[in-house]
Every structure is written in C-alpha cells, then in structure tokens.
Amino acid sequence: MNKQIPMHKLFVVIFMLAQITTAYSSEWVVRDAEIMGTTIHTEVWHQDERIAQQVADLVIQTMHEVNQSMSPYIETSELSLVNKNAATEVLPVTDELYAVIDHALHYSQMTNGAFDVTFASVGYLYDYRNAVRPTKSDIQQQLQGVNYKHIVLDANRKTIHFKQPQVRIDLGGIAKGYAVDLAITRAQEHGVERIFVSAGGDTRILGDREGRPWVIGIRHPLNREKVIAKIPLVNEALSTSGDYERYFDEDGVRYHHIIDPKTGDSARKVHSVTILGPTAMDTDALSTSVFVLGAREGLKLLESLEAIEGIIVDNEANLLFSSGLQNIE
Ligand code: ADP
Ligand code: MG
C-alpha cells in the first residue's frame, strides 16, 4: 500500500508547523515606568511584535491618563477639581471618574464603610515620608468629613456633590486597579490575548506564558525574603495591600497608609491582604476593604463573594486562606 500522505493533509501539517514557528518566533515585549507613585510593569505578547510594542506603549499611556485625571496631587486633575468645588456646586464629571467613584461607593455599602474614599478628609493630614501625623483633636475635627454618605451622585446627569464642606476624596485604594483593567481592555481591543500588567500591588493577567500559567509569589509582610505562597494564574487579577508600603514607626506603633474611616487612625488588625478575582478594580478595592475589616470579618466577606479568594496575614503573623485556596500552600 502506498503510505504517501494525501496532499491536503500535508498542507495542513505544514500550515500548522508554520503557525507554531511564528507563534514562538516573536518576543515578549517588556516595559517599566514610574507612574501613580508606583512601578508599572507590563509584558505583552503578540504574533506580530509591532502590535505588542504598540500595546506596551498603550499600557503606559493609559496609566498616565488615569493619573492625570484621578491623582489628588495634580492640581489640574479632575479629582482635584471635584475636591475643590463639589461642596459648593453640583459638578458634572466624566463618565470615567463617575464610574470609579460609583464603584467605590458600592464597596463602601458592601463593607459598611470600611472602604471609604472620603477617608482622605483626615488621610491628607498624614505625611508618611516625613513621619508626620495629625493630633487626636485634628483627627476628631476632620472625621466629620469622613463618610461616603456625604457623596451624592446623580446617575442621569452624571454629577457629583458633597453634602459636607470638609469632604475630600482619594482614589488610591481603587484607581490603580481601574487603570490596570482599562489597559487590559485596550490590549484586547488590539487583539492581544497574552499580557501581564501590574501597577504596584495590583496585577492582572490575560492568557498564559507559552502554555504555562504565570506563577506569582506572595511575600511575607514581616520577612520580605520569604514567599508565603506561589499561585499559578491564568486570566486573573490579584491585589495586595500591606502595612509595609508607606509607613513610619513611632514608639513601637506603625502609622501607615490604610486608614480605618471610623477612627482616622491606621488600620491595625492585619499586616497584609492578597485578593484574587476576575478584575483588578475589584481585587484592589477588596484588598483595602479586607485590610480595614480584619481577618474575621474580612474572610466572612470573601466567602460571600463569587469568584473571589484571599490570603491574609493577621497581626499575630497567622496565615489565613479563604476556602477556595486552602490547598494551595
Ligand atoms: P497601594 O497599592 O497603594 O498600597 P492599597 O490597595 O493597599 O494600595 O490601598 C491603599 C490606598 O488606599 C492608600 O494609599 C489610600 O490612598 C487609600 N485608602 C486608605 N484607607 C482607605 C479606606 N479606608 N478606604 C478606601 N481607600 C483607602
Ligand atoms: Mg487595594
């Protein structure tokens, strides 16, 4: 019998080989940048390397855009204008800023105010770099501005108004996650199916690395050399909040950048929280939320949410996993 492979099959085989060679002939494109007070890192792959280059640039540009509109430190940012004028006016805002603040309020309701972007009404009195913190009476004074219920959004008109003159918003607990998601969406629009984007503690991954998952190591908050868990990830977002990011110690007490809105003081029930979920805006807001809530209430919240998992290191250095992760260690 003639063992010759029929022509059409041969064609398929050769065609497939050609596909595989091109699949791995193009390189991963890597970019780093310092934006939003943190390190942005992206790795992009596309069969056409020029597209990967363009998308890597687009990721960095997206971070700049979000920073320009949502940074409270840039005087001309849309958020700064809101902070300046929303108590005296009903201000129209862009769909983008509206959506992020609306999402933040959703988490405030879900956490009974543990996540609250108006923490900034007292939060701005801290300067971690220069070890400056407010006095008890400064805190009492400014706590009057801390309540997400002071923010009034109008969904039809897309406006914002503050019911209290001391209110200030800071989106540091949610905007980086938003920016990472926006970068991923834009990458997808350019046909990219494999990409890694991180902005400080907020990461999102699309696809795999040459057939293998990305493996993300989570550091121990008290011993940065030690990795507490290695998690294989494909199509997932991951955020970490820790008390070792921006802080100073005074008389054995740590003052750091995650504030309990009820007290105006740093939240001290845990050392770090890592959240896994489908989108970075959600994992970002949830890592900050669970940090403030503490291990017991935080785990309860995580168990009630679909497709969300978490790892907590509490203030006695106990390692706690949500039920979906208990076999991962
Ligand atoms: P980072 O990646 O900056 O460490 P986190 O996700 O841990 O961010 O969030 C910390 C940031 O969240 C703070 O720098 C501050 O801007 C903001 N933040 C602090 N406390 C709260 C709070 N109770 N609710 C919402 N946002 C907060
Ligand atoms: Mg967060």
CSV table of C-alpha atoms and ligand atoms in Angstrom, one decimal:
chain,number,residue,atom,x,y,z
A,1,MET,CA,0.0,0.0,0.0
A,2,ASN,CA,1.2,3.4,-0.7
A,3,LYS,CA,1.9,5.2,2.5
A,4,GLN,CA,2.1,8.6,1.0
A,5,ILE,CA,0.3,11.3,2.9
A,6,PRO,CA,-2.5,12.9,0.9
A,7,MET,CA,-1.7,16.3,-0.4
A,8,HIS,CA,-4.4,18.2,1.5
A,9,LYS,CA,-3.2,16.6,4.8
A,10,LEU,CA,0.3,17.5,4.1
A,11,PHE,CA,-0.7,21.0,3.6
A,12,VAL,CA,-2.5,21.1,6.9
A,13,VAL,CA,0.6,19.7,8.7
A,14,ILE,CA,2.9,22.2,7.1
A,15,PHE,CA,0.5,25.0,7.7
A,16,MET,CA,0.3,24.1,11.4
A,17,LEU,CA,4.1,23.9,11.7
A,18,ALA,CA,4.3,27.4,10.2
A,19,GLN,CA,1.8,28.6,12.7
A,20,ILE,CA,3.8,27.2,15.6
A,21,THR,CA,7.0,28.7,14.4
A,22,THR,CA,5.5,32.1,14.0
A,23,ALA,CA,3.8,31.7,17.4
A,24,TYR,CA,7.1,31.4,19.2
A,25,SER,CA,9.3,33.5,16.8
A,26,SER,CA,8.0,36.8,18.2
A,27,GLU,CA,9.3,38.0,21.6
A,28,TRP,CA,7.6,39.2,24.7
A,29,VAL,CA,7.7,43.0,24.9
A,30,VAL,CA,8.6,44.3,28.4
A,31,ARG,CA,8.1,47.9,29.7
A,32,ASP,CA,8.6,49.5,33.1
A,33,ALA,CA,7.7,53.0,34.3
A,34,GLU,CA,7.2,55.0,37.5
A,35,ILE,CA,3.7,56.4,37.4
A,36,MET,CA,0.9,57.0,40.1
A,37,GLY,CA,3.6,56.8,42.8
A,38,THR,CA,4.4,53.2,41.9
A,39,THR,CA,6.1,50.9,39.5
A,40,ILE,CA,4.2,50.0,36.4
A,41,HIS,CA,5.3,46.7,34.7
A,42,THR,CA,3.9,45.1,31.6
A,43,GLU,CA,4.8,42.1,29.5
A,44,VAL,CA,2.9,41.7,26.2
A,45,TRP,CA,3.0,39.1,23.5
A,46,HIS,CA,1.5,39.2,20.0
A,47,GLN,CA,2.3,37.2,16.9
A,48,ASP,CA,3.1,40.5,15.3
A,49,GLU,CA,5.7,42.0,17.5
A,50,ARG,CA,4.9,45.5,16.3
A,51,ILE,CA,1.5,45.2,17.8
A,52,ALA,CA,3.0,44.0,21.1
A,53,GLN,CA,5.2,47.1,21.1
A,54,GLN,CA,2.2,49.4,20.4
A,55,VAL,CA,0.2,47.8,23.1
A,56,ALA,CA,3.0,48.0,25.7
A,57,ASP,CA,3.2,51.8,24.9
A,58,LEU,CA,-0.6,52.0,25.2
A,59,VAL,CA,-0.5,50.4,28.7
A,60,ILE,CA,2.0,53.0,29.9
A,61,GLN,CA,-0.1,55.8,28.2
A,62,THR,CA,-3.2,54.5,30.0
A,63,MET,CA,-1.5,54.8,33.4
A,64,HIS,CA,-0.5,58.4,32.6
A,65,GLU,CA,-4.1,59.2,31.5
A,66,VAL,CA,-5.7,57.8,34.7
A,67,ASN,CA,-3.1,59.5,36.8
A,68,GLN,CA,-3.7,62.9,35.1
A,69,SER,CA,-7.4,62.6,35.8
A,70,MET,CA,-7.5,60.8,39.2
A,71,SER,CA,-4.5,62.0,41.2
A,72,PRO,CA,-5.2,64.2,44.2
A,73,TYR,CA,-1.7,65.5,43.9
A,74,ILE,CA,-2.1,67.1,40.5
A,75,GLU,CA,-3.8,70.4,40.9
A,76,THR,CA,-5.5,70.3,37.5
A,77,SER,CA,-6.7,66.7,37.7
A,78,GLU,CA,-10.5,66.2,37.5
A,79,LEU,CA,-10.4,64.7,41.0
A,80,SER,CA,-8.7,67.8,42.4
A,81,LEU,CA,-11.4,70.0,40.8
A,82,VAL,CA,-14.1,67.8,42.4
A,83,ASN,CA,-12.4,68.1,45.8
A,84,LYS,CA,-12.2,71.9,45.4
A,85,ASN,CA,-15.7,72.5,44.1
A,86,ALA,CA,-18.1,69.7,44.8
A,87,ALA,CA,-19.2,71.0,48.3
A,88,THR,CA,-20.3,74.3,46.8
A,89,GLU,CA,-21.6,73.1,43.4
A,90,VAL,CA,-23.3,70.2,41.8
A,91,LEU,CA,-20.5,69.2,39.4
A,92,PRO,CA,-20.7,67.3,36.1
A,93,VAL,CA,-17.9,64.7,35.8
A,94,THR,CA,-16.6,62.5,33.1
A,95,ASP,CA,-18.1,59.0,32.7
A,96,GLU,CA,-14.8,57.6,33.7
A,97,LEU,CA,-14.5,59.4,37.1
A,98,TYR,CA,-18.2,58.9,37.7
A,99,ALA,CA,-17.9,55.1,37.2
A,100,VAL,CA,-14.9,54.8,39.6
A,101,ILE,CA,-16.5,56.8,42.4
A,102,ASP,CA,-19.8,54.9,41.9
A,103,HIS,CA,-17.9,51.6,42.2
A,104,ALA,CA,-16.1,52.9,45.3
A,105,LEU,CA,-19.5,53.7,46.9
A,106,HIS,CA,-20.6,50.2,46.1
A,107,TYR,CA,-17.7,48.8,48.2
A,108,SER,CA,-18.5,51.3,50.9
A,109,GLN,CA,-22.0,49.9,51.2
A,110,MET,CA,-20.8,46.3,51.0
A,111,THR,CA,-18.2,46.8,53.8
A,112,ASN,CA,-20.4,49.1,56.0
A,113,GLY,CA,-17.9,52.0,55.4
A,114,ALA,CA,-14.6,50.1,56.0
A,115,PHE,CA,-13.8,51.0,52.4
A,116,ASP,CA,-14.4,54.7,52.1
A,117,VAL,CA,-12.7,57.1,49.6
A,118,THR,CA,-13.6,60.1,51.9
A,119,PHE,CA,-11.0,58.7,54.4
A,120,ALA,CA,-8.9,61.4,52.7
A,121,SER,CA,-10.7,64.1,54.7
A,122,VAL,CA,-8.4,63.0,57.5
A,123,GLY,CA,-5.9,61.0,55.4
A,124,TYR,CA,-4.3,64.1,53.9
A,125,LEU,CA,-3.0,65.1,57.3
A,126,TYR,CA,-0.5,62.2,57.3
A,127,ASP,CA,2.8,62.5,55.6
A,128,TYR,CA,4.5,59.1,55.8
A,129,ARG,CA,7.7,60.2,54.2
A,130,ASN,CA,8.3,62.9,56.8
A,131,ALA,CA,6.8,60.9,59.7
A,132,VAL,CA,4.0,63.5,60.2
A,133,ARG,CA,0.7,62.5,61.7
A,134,PRO,CA,-2.3,64.5,63.0
A,135,THR,CA,-3.1,65.1,66.7
A,136,LYS,CA,-6.2,63.5,68.2
A,137,SER,CA,-8.0,66.7,68.1
A,138,ASP,CA,-7.1,67.3,64.4
A,139,ILE,CA,-8.5,63.8,63.7
A,140,GLN,CA,-11.7,64.5,65.6
A,141,GLN,CA,-12.2,67.7,63.7
A,142,GLN,CA,-11.6,66.2,60.2
A,143,LEU,CA,-13.5,63.0,60.9
A,144,GLN,CA,-16.7,65.0,60.3
A,145,GLY,CA,-15.8,64.9,56.6
A,146,VAL,CA,-15.3,61.1,56.5
A,147,ASN,CA,-18.5,59.4,55.4
A,148,TYR,CA,-19.2,58.1,52.0
A,149,LYS,CA,-22.9,59.1,52.5
A,150,HIS,CA,-21.7,62.7,52.1
A,151,ILE,CA,-21.2,62.0,48.4
A,152,VAL,CA,-24.2,62.4,46.2
A,153,LEU,CA,-24.1,61.0,42.7
A,154,ASP,CA,-26.7,61.6,40.1
A,155,ALA,CA,-26.7,58.8,37.6
A,156,ASN,CA,-28.8,60.6,34.9
A,157,ARG,CA,-26.9,63.9,35.0
A,158,LYS,CA,-23.5,62.3,35.8
A,159,THR,CA,-22.9,64.8,38.6
A,160,ILE,CA,-21.3,64.8,42.0
A,161,HIS,CA,-22.0,66.8,45.1
A,162,PHE,CA,-20.6,66.8,48.6
A,163,LYS,CA,-23.1,67.3,51.4
A,164,GLN,CA,-20.4,68.4,53.9
A,165,PRO,CA,-17.7,71.0,53.3
A,166,GLN,CA,-14.8,69.0,54.7
A,167,VAL,CA,-15.2,66.1,52.3
A,168,ARG,CA,-12.1,65.1,50.2
A,169,ILE,CA,-11.8,62.1,48.0
A,170,ASP,CA,-8.7,60.0,47.4
A,171,LEU,CA,-9.0,57.0,45.0
A,172,GLY,CA,-5.6,55.4,46.0
A,173,GLY,CA,-7.5,52.2,47.0
A,174,ILE,CA,-9.2,51.6,43.7
A,175,ALA,CA,-7.8,53.7,40.8
A,176,LYS,CA,-4.7,51.6,40.1
A,177,GLY,CA,-6.9,48.5,39.7
A,178,TYR,CA,-9.2,50.6,37.4
A,179,ALA,CA,-6.2,51.6,35.4
A,180,VAL,CA,-4.9,48.0,35.1
A,181,ASP,CA,-8.4,46.9,33.8
A,182,LEU,CA,-8.6,49.7,31.3
A,183,ALA,CA,-5.1,48.8,30.0
A,184,ILE,CA,-6.2,45.1,29.6
A,185,THR,CA,-9.4,46.1,27.8
A,186,ARG,CA,-7.4,48.3,25.4
A,187,ALA,CA,-4.9,45.5,24.8
A,188,GLN,CA,-7.8,43.1,24.0
A,189,GLU,CA,-9.2,45.6,21.5
A,190,HIS,CA,-5.8,45.4,19.7
A,191,GLY,CA,-6.1,41.6,19.5
A,192,VAL,CA,-3.7,40.8,22.4
A,193,GLU,CA,-4.5,37.6,24.2
A,194,ARG,CA,-1.4,37.3,26.4
A,195,ILE,CA,-0.5,40.1,28.7
A,196,PHE,CA,0.7,40.9,32.2
A,197,VAL,CA,0.0,44.4,33.7
A,198,SER,CA,0.9,45.5,37.2
A,199,ALA,CA,0.7,48.8,38.9
A,200,GLY,CA,2.4,48.4,42.3
A,201,GLY,CA,0.3,45.9,44.2
A,202,ASP,CA,-2.4,45.4,41.6
A,203,THR,CA,-1.9,42.9,38.8
A,204,ARG,CA,-3.9,41.4,36.0
A,205,ILE,CA,-3.0,38.6,33.6
A,206,LEU,CA,-4.6,37.6,30.3
A,207,GLY,CA,-3.7,34.2,28.9
A,208,ASP,CA,-0.6,32.1,29.8
A,209,ARG,CA,3.1,32.1,29.1
A,210,GLU,CA,3.9,29.7,26.3
A,211,GLY,CA,1.4,27.1,27.6
A,212,ARG,CA,2.2,27.6,31.3
A,213,PRO,CA,0.5,29.7,33.9
A,214,TRP,CA,2.2,32.8,35.3
A,215,VAL,CA,3.4,32.0,38.9
A,216,ILE,CA,3.0,34.9,41.3
A,217,GLY,CA,4.9,34.7,44.6
A,218,ILE,CA,3.3,36.5,47.6
A,219,ARG,CA,5.9,37.8,50.1
A,220,HIS,CA,5.7,37.6,53.8
A,221,PRO,CA,4.8,41.0,55.2
A,222,LEU,CA,7.3,40.6,58.1
A,223,ASN,CA,10.1,38.9,56.2
A,224,ARG,CA,10.3,40.2,52.7
A,225,GLU,CA,12.8,37.4,51.7
A,226,LYS,CA,10.2,34.8,52.5
A,227,VAL,CA,7.5,33.8,50.0
A,228,ILE,CA,4.3,32.6,51.7
A,229,ALA,CA,2.5,31.3,48.7
A,230,LYS,CA,3.1,30.7,45.0
A,231,ILE,CA,0.0,31.0,42.9
A,232,PRO,CA,-0.3,29.8,39.3
A,233,LEU,CA,-2.5,32.3,37.4
A,234,VAL,CA,-4.2,32.5,34.0
A,235,ASN,CA,-6.9,35.1,33.3
A,236,GLU,CA,-6.9,36.5,36.8
A,237,ALA,CA,-6.4,39.7,38.8
A,238,LEU,CA,-4.5,39.9,42.1
A,239,SER,CA,-4.0,42.8,44.6
A,240,THR,CA,-2.0,43.0,47.7
A,241,SER,CA,-2.4,45.7,50.5
A,242,GLY,CA,0.3,45.8,53.2
A,243,ASP,CA,1.3,47.9,56.2
A,244,TYR,CA,4.9,48.0,54.8
A,245,GLU,CA,4.3,50.0,51.7
A,246,ARG,CA,4.1,53.6,53.0
A,247,TYR,CA,4.7,53.9,56.8
A,248,PHE,CA,6.7,55.2,59.7
A,249,ASP,CA,7.1,53.7,63.2
A,250,GLU,CA,6.8,55.8,66.3
A,251,ASP,CA,7.2,54.4,69.8
A,252,GLY,CA,6.6,50.9,68.5
A,253,VAL,CA,3.4,51.9,66.7
A,254,ARG,CA,3.2,51.7,62.9
A,255,TYR,CA,1.5,54.6,61.1
A,256,HIS,CA,0.7,53.5,57.5
A,257,HIS,CA,-1.4,54.5,54.5
A,258,ILE,CA,-4.5,52.3,55.1
A,259,ILE,CA,-6.9,54.3,57.3
A,260,ASP,CA,-9.8,53.0,59.4
A,261,PRO,CA,-12.5,55.5,58.5
A,262,LYS,CA,-14.2,55.1,61.9
A,263,THR,CA,-11.1,56.2,63.8
A,264,GLY,CA,-9.0,58.2,61.4
A,265,ASP,CA,-6.0,56.1,62.6
A,266,SER,CA,-4.1,53.4,60.6
A,267,ALA,CA,-5.9,50.0,60.5
A,268,ARG,CA,-4.0,47.5,62.6
A,269,LYS,CA,-5.9,44.2,62.6
A,270,VAL,CA,-3.7,42.6,59.9
A,271,HIS,CA,-0.3,43.0,58.2
A,272,SER,CA,-1.3,42.1,54.6
A,273,VAL,CA,-4.1,41.0,52.4
A,274,THR,CA,-4.0,39.5,49.0
A,275,ILE,CA,-7.1,39.1,46.9
A,276,LEU,CA,-7.7,37.1,43.7
A,277,GLY,CA,-10.6,37.7,41.4
A,278,PRO,CA,-11.6,38.4,37.8
A,279,THR,CA,-10.9,42.2,37.6
A,280,ALA,CA,-8.3,44.4,39.2
A,281,MET,CA,-10.6,47.2,40.2
A,282,ASP,CA,-12.5,44.7,42.4
A,283,THR,CA,-9.4,43.0,43.8
A,284,ASP,CA,-7.9,46.4,44.5
A,285,ALA,CA,-10.9,47.7,46.4
A,286,LEU,CA,-11.3,44.4,48.2
A,287,SER,CA,-7.7,44.2,49.4
A,288,THR,CA,-8.0,47.6,51.1
A,289,SER,CA,-11.5,46.7,52.4
A,290,VAL,CA,-10.4,43.4,54.0
A,291,PHE,CA,-7.3,45.1,55.4
A,292,VAL,CA,-9.6,47.5,57.3
A,293,LEU,CA,-12.2,44.9,58.3
A,294,GLY,CA,-9.6,42.5,59.7
A,295,ALA,CA,-9.3,38.7,59.4
A,296,ARG,CA,-12.6,37.5,60.8
A,297,GLU,CA,-15.0,40.0,59.1
A,298,GLY,CA,-12.8,40.1,56.0
A,299,LEU,CA,-12.9,36.3,55.5
A,300,LYS,CA,-16.7,36.4,56.0
A,301,LEU,CA,-17.0,39.0,53.3
A,302,LEU,CA,-14.7,37.0,50.9
A,303,GLU,CA,-16.8,33.8,51.4
A,304,SER,CA,-19.9,35.7,50.4
A,305,LEU,CA,-18.5,36.8,47.1
A,306,GLU,CA,-18.5,34.7,43.9
A,307,ALA,CA,-15.1,34.1,42.2
A,308,ILE,CA,-13.1,36.0,44.9
A,309,GLU,CA,-10.4,34.4,47.1
A,310,GLY,CA,-8.0,35.9,49.6
A,311,ILE,CA,-4.9,35.3,51.8
A,312,ILE,CA,-4.5,37.3,55.0
A,313,VAL,CA,-1.5,37.6,57.3
A,314,ASP,CA,-3.1,38.9,60.6
A,315,ASN,CA,-1.4,41.0,63.3
A,316,GLU,CA,-0.1,37.8,65.0
A,317,ALA,CA,1.5,36.7,61.8
A,318,ASN,CA,-1.1,33.9,61.3
A,319,LEU,CA,-1.6,32.9,57.7
A,320,LEU,CA,-5.3,32.6,56.7
A,321,PHE,CA,-6.8,31.4,53.4
A,322,SER,CA,-10.3,31.7,52.1
A,323,SER,CA,-11.9,28.3,51.5
A,324,GLY,CA,-11.2,28.1,47.7
A,325,LEU,CA,-7.5,28.4,48.4
A,326,GLN,CA,-6.9,26.1,51.3
A,327,ASN,CA,-4.9,23.5,49.3
A,328,ILE,CA,-2.6,26.0,47.7
A,329,GLU,CA,0.2,26.4,50.2
B,1,ADP,P1,-1.3,50.5,47.5
B,1,ADP,O1,-1.2,49.6,46.3
B,1,ADP,O2,-1.2,52.0,47.2
B,1,ADP,O3,-0.5,50.1,48.7
B,1,ADP,P2,-3.8,49.7,48.6
B,1,ADP,O4,-4.7,49.0,47.7
B,1,ADP,O5,-3.2,49.0,49.7
B,1,ADP,O6,-2.8,50.5,47.7
B,1,ADP,O7,-4.6,50.9,49.2
B,1,ADP,C1,-4.0,51.9,49.9
B,1,ADP,C2,-4.5,53.2,49.5
B,1,ADP,O8,-5.9,53.3,49.6
B,1,ADP,C3,-4.0,54.3,50.4
B,1,ADP,O9,-2.8,54.9,49.9
B,1,ADP,C4,-5.1,55.3,50.2
B,1,ADP,O10,-4.9,56.1,49.1
B,1,ADP,C5,-6.4,54.5,50.1
B,1,ADP,N1,-7.1,54.2,51.3
B,1,ADP,C6,-6.6,54.2,52.6
B,1,ADP,N2,-7.5,53.8,53.5
B,1,ADP,C7,-8.7,53.6,52.8
B,1,ADP,C8,-10.0,53.3,53.1
B,1,ADP,N3,-10.4,53.0,54.4
B,1,ADP,N4,-10.9,53.2,52.1
B,1,ADP,C9,-10.6,53.5,50.8
B,1,ADP,N5,-9.3,53.8,50.5
B,1,ADP,C10,-8.4,53.9,51.4
B,2,MG,MG,-6.3,48.0,47.3
